[in-house]
PDB file of C-alpha atoms in Angstrom:
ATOM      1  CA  UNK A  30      -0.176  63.958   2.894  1.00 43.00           C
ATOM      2  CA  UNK A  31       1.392  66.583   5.518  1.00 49.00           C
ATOM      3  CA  UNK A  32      -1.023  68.393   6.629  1.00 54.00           C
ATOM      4  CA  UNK A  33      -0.755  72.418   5.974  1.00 63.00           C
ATOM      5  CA  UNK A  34      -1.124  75.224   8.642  1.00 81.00           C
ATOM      6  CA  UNK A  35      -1.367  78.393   6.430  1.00 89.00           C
ATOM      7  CA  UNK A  36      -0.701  81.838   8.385  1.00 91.00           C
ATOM      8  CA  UNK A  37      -2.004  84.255   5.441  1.00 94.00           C
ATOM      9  CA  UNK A  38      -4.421  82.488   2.488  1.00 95.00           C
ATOM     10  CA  UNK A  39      -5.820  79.470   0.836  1.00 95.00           C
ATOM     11  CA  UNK A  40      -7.371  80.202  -2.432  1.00 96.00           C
ATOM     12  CA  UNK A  41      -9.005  77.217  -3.320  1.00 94.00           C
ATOM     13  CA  UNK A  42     -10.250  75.899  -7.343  1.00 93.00           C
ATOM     14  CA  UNK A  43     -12.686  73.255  -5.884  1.00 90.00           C
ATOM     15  CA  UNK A  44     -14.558  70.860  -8.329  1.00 80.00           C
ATOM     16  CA  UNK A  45     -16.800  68.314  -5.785  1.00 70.00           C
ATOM     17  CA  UNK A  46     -17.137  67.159  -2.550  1.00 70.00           C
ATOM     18  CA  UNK A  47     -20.130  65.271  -1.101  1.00 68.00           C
ATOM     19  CA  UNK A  48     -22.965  67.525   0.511  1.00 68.00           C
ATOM     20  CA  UNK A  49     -24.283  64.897   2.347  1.00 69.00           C
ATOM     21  CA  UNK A  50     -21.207  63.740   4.934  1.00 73.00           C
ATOM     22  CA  UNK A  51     -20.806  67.805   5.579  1.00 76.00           C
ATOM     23  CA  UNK A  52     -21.277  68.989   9.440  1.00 79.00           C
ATOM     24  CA  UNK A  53     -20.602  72.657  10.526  1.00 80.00           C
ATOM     25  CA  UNK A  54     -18.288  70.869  13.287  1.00 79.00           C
ATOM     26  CA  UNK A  55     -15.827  68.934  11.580  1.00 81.00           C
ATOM     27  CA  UNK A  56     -15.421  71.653   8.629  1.00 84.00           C
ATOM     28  CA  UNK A  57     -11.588  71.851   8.615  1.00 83.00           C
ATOM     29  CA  UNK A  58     -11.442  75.388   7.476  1.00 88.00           C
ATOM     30  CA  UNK A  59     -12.847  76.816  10.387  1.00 88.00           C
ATOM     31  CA  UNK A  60     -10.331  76.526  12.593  1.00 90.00           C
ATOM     32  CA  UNK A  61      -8.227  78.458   9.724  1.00 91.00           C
ATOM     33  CA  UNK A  62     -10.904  81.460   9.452  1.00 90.00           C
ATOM     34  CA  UNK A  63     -11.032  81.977  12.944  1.00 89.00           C
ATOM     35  CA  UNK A  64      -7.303  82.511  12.924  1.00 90.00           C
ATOM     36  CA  UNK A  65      -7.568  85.344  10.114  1.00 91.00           C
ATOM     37  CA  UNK A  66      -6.491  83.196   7.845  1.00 93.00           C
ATOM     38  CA  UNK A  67      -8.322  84.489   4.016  1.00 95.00           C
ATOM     39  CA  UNK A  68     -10.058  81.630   2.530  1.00 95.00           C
ATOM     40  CA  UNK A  69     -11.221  82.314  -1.302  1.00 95.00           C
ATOM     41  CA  UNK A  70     -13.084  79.475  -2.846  1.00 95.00           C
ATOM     42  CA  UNK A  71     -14.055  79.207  -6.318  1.00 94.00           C
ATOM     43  CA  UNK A  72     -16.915  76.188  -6.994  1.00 92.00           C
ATOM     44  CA  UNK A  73     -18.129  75.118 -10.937  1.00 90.00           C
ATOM     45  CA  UNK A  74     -21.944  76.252 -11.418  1.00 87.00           C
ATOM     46  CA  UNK A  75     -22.883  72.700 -11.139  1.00 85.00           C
ATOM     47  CA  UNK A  76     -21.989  72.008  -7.853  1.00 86.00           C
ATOM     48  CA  UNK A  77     -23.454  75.308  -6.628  1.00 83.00           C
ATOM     49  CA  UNK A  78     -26.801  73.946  -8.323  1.00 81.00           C
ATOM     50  CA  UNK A  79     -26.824  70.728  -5.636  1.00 83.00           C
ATOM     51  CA  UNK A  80     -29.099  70.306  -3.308  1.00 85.00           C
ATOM     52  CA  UNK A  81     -27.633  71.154   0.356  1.00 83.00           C
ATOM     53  CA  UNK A  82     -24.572  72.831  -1.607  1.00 86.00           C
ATOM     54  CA  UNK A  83     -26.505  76.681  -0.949  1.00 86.00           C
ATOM     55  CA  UNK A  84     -26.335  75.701   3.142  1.00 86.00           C
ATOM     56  CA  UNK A  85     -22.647  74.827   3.131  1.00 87.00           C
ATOM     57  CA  UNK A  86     -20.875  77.873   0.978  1.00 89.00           C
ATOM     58  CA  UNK A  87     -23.626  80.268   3.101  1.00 88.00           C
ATOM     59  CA  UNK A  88     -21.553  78.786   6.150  1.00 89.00           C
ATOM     60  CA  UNK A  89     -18.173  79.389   5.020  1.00 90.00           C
ATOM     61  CA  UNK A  90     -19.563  83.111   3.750  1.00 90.00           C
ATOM     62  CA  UNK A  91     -20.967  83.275   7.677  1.00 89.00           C
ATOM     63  CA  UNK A  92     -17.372  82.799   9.268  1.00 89.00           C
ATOM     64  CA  UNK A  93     -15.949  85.112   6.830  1.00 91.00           C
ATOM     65  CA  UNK A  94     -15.062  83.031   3.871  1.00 92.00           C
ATOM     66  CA  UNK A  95     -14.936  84.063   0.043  1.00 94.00           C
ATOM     67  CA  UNK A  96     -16.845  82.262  -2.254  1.00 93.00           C
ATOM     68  CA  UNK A  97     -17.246  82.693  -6.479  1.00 93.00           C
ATOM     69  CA  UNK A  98     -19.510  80.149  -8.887  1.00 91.00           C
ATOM     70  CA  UNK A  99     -17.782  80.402 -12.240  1.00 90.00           C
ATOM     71  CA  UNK A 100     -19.376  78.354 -15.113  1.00 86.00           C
ATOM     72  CA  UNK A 101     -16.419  75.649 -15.169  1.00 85.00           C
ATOM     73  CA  UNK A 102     -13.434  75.065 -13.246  1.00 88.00           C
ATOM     74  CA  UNK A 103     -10.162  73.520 -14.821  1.00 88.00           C
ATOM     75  CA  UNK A 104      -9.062  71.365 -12.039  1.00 89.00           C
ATOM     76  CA  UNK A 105      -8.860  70.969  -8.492  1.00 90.00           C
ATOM     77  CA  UNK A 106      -6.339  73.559  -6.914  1.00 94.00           C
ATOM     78  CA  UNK A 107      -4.899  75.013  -3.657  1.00 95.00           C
ATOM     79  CA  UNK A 108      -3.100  77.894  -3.003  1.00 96.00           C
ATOM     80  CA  UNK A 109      -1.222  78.261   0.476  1.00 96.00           C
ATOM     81  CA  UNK A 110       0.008  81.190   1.741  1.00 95.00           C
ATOM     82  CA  UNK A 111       1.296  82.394  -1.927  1.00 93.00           C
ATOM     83  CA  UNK A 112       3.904  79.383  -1.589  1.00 95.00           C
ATOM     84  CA  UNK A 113       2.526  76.357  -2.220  1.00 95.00           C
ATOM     85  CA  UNK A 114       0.051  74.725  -4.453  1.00 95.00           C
ATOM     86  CA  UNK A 115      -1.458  71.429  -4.586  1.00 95.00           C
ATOM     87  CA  UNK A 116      -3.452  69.784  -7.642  1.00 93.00           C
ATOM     88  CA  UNK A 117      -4.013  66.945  -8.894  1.00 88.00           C
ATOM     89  CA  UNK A 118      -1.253  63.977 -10.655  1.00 89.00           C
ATOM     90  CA  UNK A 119      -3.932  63.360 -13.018  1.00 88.00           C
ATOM     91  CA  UNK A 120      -6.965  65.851 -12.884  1.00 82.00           C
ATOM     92  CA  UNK A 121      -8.800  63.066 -14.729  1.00 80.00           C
ATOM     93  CA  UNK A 122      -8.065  60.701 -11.856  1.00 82.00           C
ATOM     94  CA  UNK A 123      -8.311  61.612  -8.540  1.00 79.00           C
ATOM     95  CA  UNK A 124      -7.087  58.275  -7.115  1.00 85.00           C
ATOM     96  CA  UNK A 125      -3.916  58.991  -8.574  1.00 89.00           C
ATOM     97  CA  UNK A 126      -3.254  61.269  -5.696  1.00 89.00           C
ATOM     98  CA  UNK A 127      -1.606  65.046  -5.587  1.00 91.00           C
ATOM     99  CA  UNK A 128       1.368  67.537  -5.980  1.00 93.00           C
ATOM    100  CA  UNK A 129       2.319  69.946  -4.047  1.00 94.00           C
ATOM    101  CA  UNK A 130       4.591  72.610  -5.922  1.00 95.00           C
ATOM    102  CA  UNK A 131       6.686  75.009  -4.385  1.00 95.00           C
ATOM    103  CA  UNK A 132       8.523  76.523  -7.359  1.00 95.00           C
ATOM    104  CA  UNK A 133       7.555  80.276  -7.146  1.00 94.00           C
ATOM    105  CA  UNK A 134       6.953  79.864 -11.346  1.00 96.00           C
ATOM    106  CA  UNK A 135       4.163  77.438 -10.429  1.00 95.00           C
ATOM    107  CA  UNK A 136       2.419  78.856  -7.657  1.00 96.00           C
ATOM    108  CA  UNK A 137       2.361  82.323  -9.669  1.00 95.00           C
ATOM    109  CA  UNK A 138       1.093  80.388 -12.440  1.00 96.00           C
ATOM    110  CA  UNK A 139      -1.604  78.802 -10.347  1.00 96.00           C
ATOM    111  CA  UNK A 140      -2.361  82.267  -8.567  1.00 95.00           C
ATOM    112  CA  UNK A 141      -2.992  83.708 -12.041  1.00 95.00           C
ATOM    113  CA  UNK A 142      -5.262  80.821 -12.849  1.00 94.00           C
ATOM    114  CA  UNK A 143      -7.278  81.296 -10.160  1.00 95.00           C
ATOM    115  CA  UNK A 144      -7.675  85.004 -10.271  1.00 93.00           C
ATOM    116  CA  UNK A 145      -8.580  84.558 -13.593  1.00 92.00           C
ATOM    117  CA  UNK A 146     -11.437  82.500 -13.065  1.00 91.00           C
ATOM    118  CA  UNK A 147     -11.974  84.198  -9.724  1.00 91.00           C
ATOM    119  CA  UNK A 148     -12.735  87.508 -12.281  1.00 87.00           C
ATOM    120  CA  UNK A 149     -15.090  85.398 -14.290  1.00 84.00           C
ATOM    121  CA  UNK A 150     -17.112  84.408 -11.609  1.00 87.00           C
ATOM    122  CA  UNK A 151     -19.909  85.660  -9.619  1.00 86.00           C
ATOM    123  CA  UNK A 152     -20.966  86.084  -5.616  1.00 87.00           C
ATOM    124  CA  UNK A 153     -23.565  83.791  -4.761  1.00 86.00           C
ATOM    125  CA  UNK A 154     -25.334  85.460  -1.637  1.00 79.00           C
ATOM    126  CA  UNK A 155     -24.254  89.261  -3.085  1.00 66.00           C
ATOM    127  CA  UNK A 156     -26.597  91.208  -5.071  1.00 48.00           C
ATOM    128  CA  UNK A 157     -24.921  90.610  -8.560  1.00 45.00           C
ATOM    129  CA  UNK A 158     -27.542  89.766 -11.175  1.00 42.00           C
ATOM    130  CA  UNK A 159     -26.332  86.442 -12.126  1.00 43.00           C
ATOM    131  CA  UNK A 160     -27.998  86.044 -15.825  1.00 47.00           C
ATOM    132  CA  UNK A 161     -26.762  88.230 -18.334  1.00 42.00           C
ATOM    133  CA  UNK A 162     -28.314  90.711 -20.339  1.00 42.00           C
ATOM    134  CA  UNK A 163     -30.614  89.011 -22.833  1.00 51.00           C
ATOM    135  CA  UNK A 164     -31.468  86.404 -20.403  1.00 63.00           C
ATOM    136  CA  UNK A 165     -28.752  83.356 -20.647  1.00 80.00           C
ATOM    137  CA  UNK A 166     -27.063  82.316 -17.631  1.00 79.00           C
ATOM    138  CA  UNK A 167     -22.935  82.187 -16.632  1.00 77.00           C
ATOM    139  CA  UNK A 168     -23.655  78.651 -17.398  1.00 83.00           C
ATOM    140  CA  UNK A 169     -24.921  78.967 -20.395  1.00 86.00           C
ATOM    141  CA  UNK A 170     -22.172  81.346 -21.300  1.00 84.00           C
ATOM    142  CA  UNK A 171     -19.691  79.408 -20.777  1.00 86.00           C
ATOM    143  CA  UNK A 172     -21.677  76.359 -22.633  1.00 89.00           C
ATOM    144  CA  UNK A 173     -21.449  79.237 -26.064  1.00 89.00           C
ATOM    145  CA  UNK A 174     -17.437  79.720 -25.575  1.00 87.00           C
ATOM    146  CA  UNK A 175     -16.949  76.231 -25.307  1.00 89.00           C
ATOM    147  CA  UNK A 176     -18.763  75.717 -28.478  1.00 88.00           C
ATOM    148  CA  UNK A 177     -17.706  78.356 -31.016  1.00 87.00           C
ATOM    149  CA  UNK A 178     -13.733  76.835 -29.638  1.00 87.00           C
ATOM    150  CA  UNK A 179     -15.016  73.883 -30.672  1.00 88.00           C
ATOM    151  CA  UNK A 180     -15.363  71.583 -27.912  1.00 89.00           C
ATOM    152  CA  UNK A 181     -17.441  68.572 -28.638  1.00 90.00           C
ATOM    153  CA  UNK A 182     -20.391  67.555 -25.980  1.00 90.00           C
ATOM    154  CA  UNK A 183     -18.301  65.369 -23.728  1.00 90.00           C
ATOM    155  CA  UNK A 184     -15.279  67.729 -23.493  1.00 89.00           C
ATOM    156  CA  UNK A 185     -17.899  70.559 -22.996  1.00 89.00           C
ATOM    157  CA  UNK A 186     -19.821  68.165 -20.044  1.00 88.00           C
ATOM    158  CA  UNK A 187     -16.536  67.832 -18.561  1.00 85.00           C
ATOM    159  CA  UNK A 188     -15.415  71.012 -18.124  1.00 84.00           C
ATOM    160  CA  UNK A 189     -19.004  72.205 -16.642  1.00 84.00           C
ATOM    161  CA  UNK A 190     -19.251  69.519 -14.612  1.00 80.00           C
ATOM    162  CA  UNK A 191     -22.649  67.817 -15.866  1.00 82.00           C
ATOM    163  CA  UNK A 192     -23.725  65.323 -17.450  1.00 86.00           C
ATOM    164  CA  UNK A 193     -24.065  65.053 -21.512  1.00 88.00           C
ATOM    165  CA  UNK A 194     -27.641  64.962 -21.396  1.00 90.00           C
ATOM    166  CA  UNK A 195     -27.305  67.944 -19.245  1.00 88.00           C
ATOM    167  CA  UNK A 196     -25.400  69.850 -22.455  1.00 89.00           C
ATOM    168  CA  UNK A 197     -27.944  68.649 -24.817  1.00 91.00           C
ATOM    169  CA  UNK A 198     -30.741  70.255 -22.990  1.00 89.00           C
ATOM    170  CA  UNK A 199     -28.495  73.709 -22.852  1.00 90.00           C
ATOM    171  CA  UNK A 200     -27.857  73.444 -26.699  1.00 90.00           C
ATOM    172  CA  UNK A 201     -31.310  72.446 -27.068  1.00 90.00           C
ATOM    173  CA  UNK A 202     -32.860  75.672 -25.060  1.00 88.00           C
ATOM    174  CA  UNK A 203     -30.743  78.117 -26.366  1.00 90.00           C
ATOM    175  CA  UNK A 204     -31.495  77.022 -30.112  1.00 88.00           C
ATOM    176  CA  UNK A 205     -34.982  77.054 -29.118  1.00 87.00           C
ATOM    177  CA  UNK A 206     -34.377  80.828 -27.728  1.00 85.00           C
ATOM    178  CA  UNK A 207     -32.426  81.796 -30.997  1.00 85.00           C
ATOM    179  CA  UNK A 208     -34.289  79.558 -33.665  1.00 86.00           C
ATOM    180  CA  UNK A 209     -30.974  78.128 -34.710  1.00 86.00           C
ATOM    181  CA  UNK A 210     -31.419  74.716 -36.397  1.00 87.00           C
ATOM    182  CA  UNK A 211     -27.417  73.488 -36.010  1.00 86.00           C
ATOM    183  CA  UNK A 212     -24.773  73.876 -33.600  1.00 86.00           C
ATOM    184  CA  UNK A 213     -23.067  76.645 -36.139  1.00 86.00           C
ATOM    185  CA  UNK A 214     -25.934  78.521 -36.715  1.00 87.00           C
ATOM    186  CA  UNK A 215     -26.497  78.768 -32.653  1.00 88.00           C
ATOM    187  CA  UNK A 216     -23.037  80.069 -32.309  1.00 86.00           C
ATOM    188  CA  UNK A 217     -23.556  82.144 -35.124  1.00 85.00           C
ATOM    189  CA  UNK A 218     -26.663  83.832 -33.631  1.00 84.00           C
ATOM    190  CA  UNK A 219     -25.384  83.958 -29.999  1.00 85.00           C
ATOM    191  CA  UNK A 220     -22.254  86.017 -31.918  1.00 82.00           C
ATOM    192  CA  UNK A 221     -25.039  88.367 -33.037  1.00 79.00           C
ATOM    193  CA  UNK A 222     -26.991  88.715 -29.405  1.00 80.00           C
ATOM    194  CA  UNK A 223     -23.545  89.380 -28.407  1.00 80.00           C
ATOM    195  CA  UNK A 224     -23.051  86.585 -26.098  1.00 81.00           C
ATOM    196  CA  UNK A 225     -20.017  85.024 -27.224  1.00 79.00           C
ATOM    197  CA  UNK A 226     -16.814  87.258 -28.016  1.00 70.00           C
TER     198      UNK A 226
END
């Protein structure tokens, strides 16, 4: 893939990487953020919740980076400059390989995409209290929209990022927190706490 020398921005939907191979020397962005160049990074909760993960987004915030949690992330995107933007063939299927779109009705698209979920999520190292009222978490936010749309467990583990088991716990605590018996009766009674719109 040609390799991109932005001037202005990368905004960046990110879904994984691997903690472990990460060194502060061969980080490829740094070279970019020394230059002036704004770097906005927007990670799922579930990568954020890795071990080693805290470390690495601290280092980006160090050399002036931008970086938001939300509770899920779409797909993996990147924004250059406000003129490109790459993602994925197949965002199921990252072997497939990428796009990169230059049609200024795409990137706008993709800019609005990730400025919405840039609005929806929160600073990790700022002072932002990041449960909301009444105790639940963005996480577990997110876990109560995806189930009063009526995602099932495995579309709902997907677009968090964890594992089913994982979901079945959340379901499991909240119900416990709201003495729901059923899936509709939790989303019923997280309507009433007023954490689901």
């Amino acid at each position: 893939m040609q390799r991109f020398r932005p001037e202005k921005s990368i905004w960046g939907i990110l879904q994984d990487s691997d903690p472990a191979g990460w060194k502060p020397e061969t980080f490829p962005d740094r070279e970019h953020l020394a230059r002036g160049v704004e770097i906005r990074y927007l990670f799922p909760e579930a990568y954020w919740k890795r071990p080693g993960v805290g470390e690495i987004l601290q280092y980006i915030v160090d050399l002036g980076g931008k970086i938001r949690i939300a509770p899920s992330v779409p797909f993996r995107l990147i924004i250059f400059d406000n003129e490109s933007a790459v993602m994925a063939i197949d965002p199921e299927d990252k072997a497939v390989g990428a796009v990169v779109h230059h049609s200024q009705a795409v990137v706008r698209m993709a800019m609005e995409l990730h400025l919405s979920y840039w609005d929806r999520g929160f600073e990790p190292f700022g002072e932002e209290q990041r449960a909301r009222d009444g105790g639940i978490s963005a996480q577990e936010a997110e876990f109560l929209r995806l189930l009063v749309h009526g995602a099932t467990d495995e579309q709902v583990a997907r677009k968090l990022g964890v594992s089913l088991r994982t979901v079945r716990r959340i379901a499991a605590k909240l119900s416990g927190q709201v003495g729901a018996s059923g899936r509709f009766e939790l989303g019923v009674r997280a309507a009433q706490r007023g954490w689901v719109d």
